[in-house]
């Protein structure tokens, strides 16, 4: 049997970037051979094994053919006679379809090295179309490698458009989509992910609210926050910020984004709407600021509040920037309000709540120039 290093590890090493995990393909072996050598099988019906010492993944060479729509219905054929080239042919992009043999020689039947040098994301074969998740993967690799000059090859973009037109993207389950979106939001140029999805018309299926009238604003906000913060919730909140609050909340929920993300999306859009109602000339009064702090639960969630202020800084109109500054100061000064002191003064129950609010308001008023 022969063992080859494959996929991302070969690609990243050629790009001169750190290799995260290493995946291996084994040719000419049966599951029994692997078990006899101490490998542990992962999953019941998939020929993937873990190395007894390194825990790295060793997959028997396999071909896959799709039956049915979406991510279901793959027929996997794995046997000792499946060649390395057959295994590489079923993969998504040429830059992901290279291997290294035991002598460290590059095995590259689909010219992945040339595409890597020329910065092309190009599909290996028509089998790309059998897995609609690959549209999102390609967009994600575009987002990761755009700073290095990579772009999607024309014929791959054409194939992705065809897949979208055939309705393939409609069959993806939200969990798989979120997994890709979340990873894309962490990439170096996350806006590129959404630009590629827009270019192949998948965005209209996945996030239909981000239509042409809103996309540029959404991407500007995402670009701005990406330069300042890498938390997923801040990036998602920036992306969905141009939507009306209810639509944004609904989308984050439908995407099955984690609660933390859904909450920041909700607060960002609500605050943006709220800030938009303030008079342009006089700005916020103390009561407005206090209500915003109450809405955001700033005292119990100070870190989330800081992230929110960061996102809002990328979202609100320029004329509202001074209000954000005031809001931050209002949060700082009201954080000092000491409930225990007020209790010691005899306030309790509902009256204590009112006294705390009054004290917060008084402190905010003291900050404002009209005071
Ligand atoms: N692959 C594929 N189609 C998919 C998923 C994976 O063709 N839908 C293939 C690609 O050849 C890929 C390899 O399986 O290189 C390993 O997949 P994965 O670990 O998800 O990606 P990596 O390329 O290693 O990238 P990353 O750096 O994001 O882990």
XYZ file of C-alpha atoms and ligand atoms in Angstrom:
400
model
C 0.000 0.000 0.000
C 1.077 3.587 -0.690
C 0.399 6.640 1.429
C 0.160 10.196 0.103
C -0.160 13.566 1.771
C -3.081 15.376 0.083
C -5.292 18.465 0.034
C -4.772 21.619 2.073
C -1.406 20.569 3.534
C 0.185 20.246 0.076
C -1.390 23.516 -1.071
C -0.365 25.514 2.005
C 3.179 24.202 2.014
C 3.580 25.322 -1.638
C 2.141 28.712 -0.709
C 4.681 28.963 2.095
C 2.050 29.291 4.811
C 1.805 27.210 7.994
C 0.135 23.814 7.534
C -2.738 23.260 9.984
C -3.784 19.657 9.632
C -2.457 16.945 7.426
C -4.731 14.575 5.520
C -3.509 11.364 3.935
C -4.788 9.066 1.213
C -3.964 5.374 1.233
C -3.930 3.478 -2.067
C -3.997 -0.305 -2.376
C -5.294 -1.150 1.086
C -8.517 -2.558 2.471
C -10.190 -1.530 5.757
C -8.955 -4.834 7.221
C -5.343 -3.926 6.321
C -5.744 -0.605 8.121
C -7.278 -2.126 11.243
C -4.566 -4.778 11.302
C -1.979 -1.978 11.445
C -3.656 -0.381 14.443
C -5.558 2.419 12.693
C -8.944 3.283 14.211
C -11.920 3.623 11.900
C -13.914 6.878 12.058
C -17.595 6.423 11.302
C -19.205 3.211 10.234
C -19.586 3.485 6.457
C -16.793 5.867 5.491
C -13.303 4.532 4.772
C -11.483 7.042 6.979
C -9.084 6.041 9.748
C -7.045 7.708 12.467
C -3.347 6.962 12.830
C -2.704 5.187 16.151
C 0.000 7.680 17.205
C -0.464 10.964 15.336
C -4.283 10.865 15.131
C -4.006 12.270 11.601
C -6.677 11.253 9.090
C -5.933 8.485 6.630
C -8.646 7.918 4.017
C -8.710 4.996 1.651
C -8.667 6.230 -1.958
C -12.267 6.562 -3.065
C -14.553 7.776 -5.790
C -17.894 9.402 -5.079
C -20.923 9.719 -7.241
C -23.990 11.636 -6.385
C -27.554 10.375 -6.382
C -30.198 12.950 -5.508
C -29.919 16.590 -4.497
C -27.920 18.634 -2.054
C -25.421 17.173 0.293
C -27.096 13.808 0.594
C -26.983 10.745 -1.520
C -23.294 10.198 -2.260
C -22.375 6.726 -3.384
C -18.870 6.076 -2.143
C -16.744 3.477 -3.896
C -13.617 2.504 -2.101
C -11.455 -0.501 -2.926
C -7.748 -1.292 -3.242
C -7.992 -0.742 -7.025
C -9.017 2.944 -6.789
C -6.024 4.987 -7.941
C -4.652 8.196 -6.444
C -5.600 10.070 -9.610
C -9.210 8.903 -9.348
C -9.306 10.082 -5.762
C -7.842 13.474 -6.693
C -10.295 13.883 -9.593
C -13.324 13.858 -7.276
C -11.972 16.865 -5.333
C -13.131 20.478 -5.587
C -10.301 22.759 -6.764
C -7.074 21.989 -8.603
C -5.038 23.663 -5.840
C -6.652 21.188 -3.403
C -6.073 18.181 -5.671
C -2.324 17.715 -5.377
C -0.493 15.022 -3.447
C 3.010 14.229 -2.169
C 4.318 10.694 -2.253
C 6.569 8.995 0.286
C 9.636 10.545 -1.448
C 8.067 13.998 -1.166
C 7.547 14.150 -4.954
C 4.586 16.240 -6.062
C 1.784 14.297 -7.765
C -0.215 16.861 -9.713
C -2.390 15.391 -12.492
C -4.686 18.457 -12.716
C -2.047 21.210 -12.861
C -2.800 22.529 -9.419
C 0.736 23.852 -9.047
C 0.395 25.978 -12.172
C -2.958 27.338 -10.950
C -1.398 28.020 -7.585
C 1.391 29.999 -9.257
C -1.084 31.846 -11.497
C -3.515 32.394 -8.582
C -6.528 30.603 -10.051
C -9.285 28.862 -8.124
C -10.361 26.356 -10.766
C -12.539 23.263 -10.460
C -10.926 19.898 -11.126
C -13.691 18.282 -13.161
C -17.462 18.421 -13.778
C -17.785 16.355 -10.568
C -17.466 19.719 -8.772
C -21.179 20.202 -9.520
C -22.107 17.157 -7.459
C -21.562 19.037 -4.220
C -23.179 22.495 -3.901
C -21.243 23.133 -0.703
C -18.247 23.610 -2.994
C -19.705 26.928 -4.150
C -19.337 28.181 -0.594
C -15.931 26.557 -0.213
C -14.696 28.246 -3.381
C -16.030 31.608 -2.180
C -14.315 30.986 1.149
C -10.975 30.164 -0.468
C -11.391 33.325 -2.557
C -11.866 35.261 0.705
C -8.821 33.617 2.246
C -6.465 33.974 -0.678
C -7.706 37.237 -2.284
C -4.890 39.137 -0.532
C -2.455 36.848 -2.389
C -4.144 37.655 -5.712
C -6.304 34.544 -6.162
C -9.589 34.764 -8.096
C -12.198 32.343 -9.385
C -11.567 31.046 -12.931
C -14.217 32.052 -15.471
C -15.231 28.480 -16.248
C -15.614 27.713 -12.543
C -17.764 30.804 -12.041
C -19.881 29.708 -15.033
C -20.297 26.246 -13.529
C -21.265 27.700 -10.151
C -23.871 29.930 -11.862
C -25.289 26.890 -13.583
C -25.459 24.990 -10.286
C -27.346 27.891 -8.697
C -29.708 28.084 -11.686
C -30.349 24.349 -11.319
C -31.512 24.984 -7.750
C -28.648 23.086 -6.111
C -28.046 25.746 -3.451
C -31.652 25.486 -2.225
C -30.889 22.006 -0.946
C -28.097 22.981 1.420
C -29.034 22.668 5.076
C -28.591 25.812 7.230
C -26.038 24.118 9.500
C -23.640 23.446 6.609
C -24.140 26.930 5.222
C -23.512 28.516 8.621
C -20.348 26.488 9.056
C -18.989 27.947 5.815
C -20.268 31.493 6.505
C -18.739 31.448 9.951
C -15.386 30.297 8.594
C -15.588 32.844 5.768
C -16.230 35.640 8.274
C -12.930 34.690 9.894
C -10.951 34.903 6.657
C -8.632 37.738 5.728
C -10.977 39.337 3.191
C -14.479 38.215 4.243
C -16.168 40.648 1.847
C -14.796 38.631 -1.075
C -16.813 35.605 0.090
C -20.064 37.524 -0.348
C -18.912 39.109 -3.611
C -18.264 35.679 -5.115
C -21.648 34.406 -3.876
C -23.273 37.463 -5.420
C -21.438 36.942 -8.711
C -22.768 33.387 -9.062
C -26.265 34.374 -7.826
C -26.039 32.165 -4.712
C -26.371 35.161 -2.388
C -29.944 35.753 -3.570
C -30.759 32.251 -2.335
C -28.746 32.278 0.881
C -29.261 35.860 2.130
C -31.962 37.266 -0.177
C -32.370 40.414 1.949
C -28.893 41.551 0.883
C -30.093 42.713 -2.511
C -28.281 45.142 -4.763
C -29.602 48.190 -2.928
C -28.019 47.021 0.339
C -25.007 44.928 -0.573
C -22.526 47.781 -1.027
C -23.446 49.236 2.390
C -23.236 45.810 4.009
C -19.812 45.108 2.542
C -18.485 48.545 3.471
C -19.529 47.884 7.086
C -17.983 44.408 6.994
C -14.741 45.750 5.543
C -14.593 48.426 8.226
C -15.177 46.049 11.154
C -12.813 43.410 9.746
C -9.969 45.908 9.988
C -10.736 46.440 13.677
C -12.169 43.225 15.129
C -12.204 39.536 14.366
C -15.076 38.251 16.512
C -17.640 36.449 14.355
C -20.595 38.223 15.978
C -19.228 41.673 15.131
C -18.649 40.705 11.520
C -22.081 39.148 11.053
C -23.719 42.137 12.737
C -21.903 44.505 10.363
C -22.951 42.432 7.350
C -26.630 42.440 8.292
C -26.612 46.030 9.587
C -28.376 47.661 6.589
C -31.430 45.432 7.048
C -34.485 46.498 9.039
C -34.088 45.081 12.571
C -36.800 42.447 12.220
C -35.432 41.162 8.906
C -31.887 41.038 10.252
C -32.999 39.114 13.335
C -35.004 36.724 11.233
C -32.091 36.077 8.889
C -29.585 35.461 11.692
C -32.044 33.002 13.219
C -32.763 31.247 9.927
C -29.010 30.913 9.356
C -28.821 29.153 12.734
C -26.128 31.543 13.877
C -25.261 31.006 17.558
C -27.200 33.066 20.133
C -24.296 35.401 20.743
C -24.308 36.320 17.024
C -28.087 36.671 16.881
C -28.031 39.017 19.856
C -25.392 41.317 18.413
C -27.269 41.414 15.094
C -30.437 42.384 16.972
C -28.744 45.080 19.054
C -26.843 46.540 16.103
C -29.899 46.975 13.924
C -32.115 48.171 16.801
C -29.530 50.739 17.924
C -28.993 51.877 14.357
C -32.728 52.432 13.976
C -32.956 54.135 17.344
C -30.000 56.428 16.591
C -31.615 57.298 13.259
C -34.627 58.778 15.059
C -32.555 61.264 17.079
C -32.693 64.882 15.932
C -29.737 65.779 13.707
C -29.080 69.170 15.330
C -29.280 68.484 19.080
C -28.331 64.786 19.067
C -29.091 62.591 22.058
C -30.413 63.749 25.415
C -29.654 61.907 28.663
C -32.886 59.924 28.499
C -32.058 58.740 24.938
C -28.617 57.581 26.021
C -29.969 55.824 29.088
C -32.579 54.017 27.012
C -29.879 52.838 24.611
C -27.827 51.536 27.523
C -30.890 49.757 28.875
C -31.659 48.255 25.487
C -28.124 46.924 25.211
C -27.892 45.698 28.823
C -24.566 47.512 28.906
C -23.948 47.044 32.632
C -24.373 43.311 32.746
C -22.687 42.704 29.373
C -19.843 45.219 29.186
C -17.764 43.220 26.699
C -20.658 42.772 24.329
C -21.344 46.479 24.673
C -17.767 47.267 23.594
C -18.153 45.022 20.551
C -21.458 46.689 19.756
C -19.904 50.163 19.893
C -17.183 48.898 17.528
C -19.767 47.666 15.015
C -21.926 50.768 15.321
C -18.847 52.849 14.555
C -18.758 51.095 11.166
C -22.487 51.343 10.620
C -23.892 54.696 11.667
C -23.776 57.871 9.613
C -20.840 60.171 10.191
C -23.009 62.807 11.877
C -23.963 60.259 14.529
C -20.381 59.439 15.497
C -20.321 61.975 18.376
C -23.385 60.259 19.870
C -21.509 56.952 19.961
C -18.738 58.714 21.843
C -21.317 60.021 24.329
C -22.869 56.582 24.618
C -19.504 55.087 25.512
C -18.923 57.784 28.131
C -22.439 57.284 29.476
C -21.714 53.557 29.841
C -18.482 54.295 31.698
C -19.990 56.774 34.122
C -23.119 54.741 34.865
C -21.037 51.629 35.477
C -19.921 53.343 38.690
C -23.445 53.548 40.108
C -23.378 51.509 43.258
C -26.617 49.707 44.118
C -25.336 48.835 47.587
C -24.860 52.471 48.521
C -28.400 53.222 47.421
C -29.659 50.289 49.470
C -27.789 51.602 52.481
C -29.675 54.846 51.984
C -32.893 52.906 52.557
C -34.044 52.230 48.977
C -35.458 48.803 48.296
C -37.670 46.888 45.873
C -39.151 48.939 43.072
C -37.939 52.171 44.643
C -34.372 50.888 44.498
C -34.731 50.286 40.763
C -36.022 53.801 40.318
C -33.236 55.263 42.433
C -30.614 53.429 40.352
C -32.171 54.723 37.153
C -32.344 58.273 38.557
C -28.691 58.143 39.559
C -27.677 56.848 36.151
C -29.656 59.621 34.472
C -28.091 62.259 36.729
C -24.602 61.073 35.856
C -25.332 61.070 32.128
C -26.816 64.559 32.360
C -23.606 65.720 34.001
C -21.696 64.608 30.891
C -23.760 66.511 28.380
C -22.732 70.006 27.263
C -26.100 71.624 28.082
C -25.684 70.738 31.731
N -12.773 18.418 -0.400
C -13.551 18.481 -1.540
N -14.869 18.863 -1.466
C -15.415 19.173 -0.277
C -14.664 19.080 0.900
C -13.323 18.698 0.806
O -13.067 18.238 -2.609
N -16.694 19.529 -0.210
C -11.377 17.947 -0.507
C -10.370 18.996 -0.960
O -9.422 18.325 -1.737
C -9.730 19.473 0.339
C -9.726 18.180 1.161
O -10.917 17.492 0.759
O -8.441 19.970 0.144
C -9.747 18.429 2.662
O -10.852 19.210 3.025
P -10.802 20.278 4.190
O -9.993 19.771 5.324
O -12.206 20.737 4.449
O -10.113 21.527 3.505
P -8.634 21.990 3.319
O -8.367 22.076 1.849
O -7.672 21.204 4.140
O -8.714 23.496 3.778
P -8.663 24.178 5.205
O -7.365 24.878 5.181
O -9.839 25.116 5.171
O -8.796 23.108 6.246
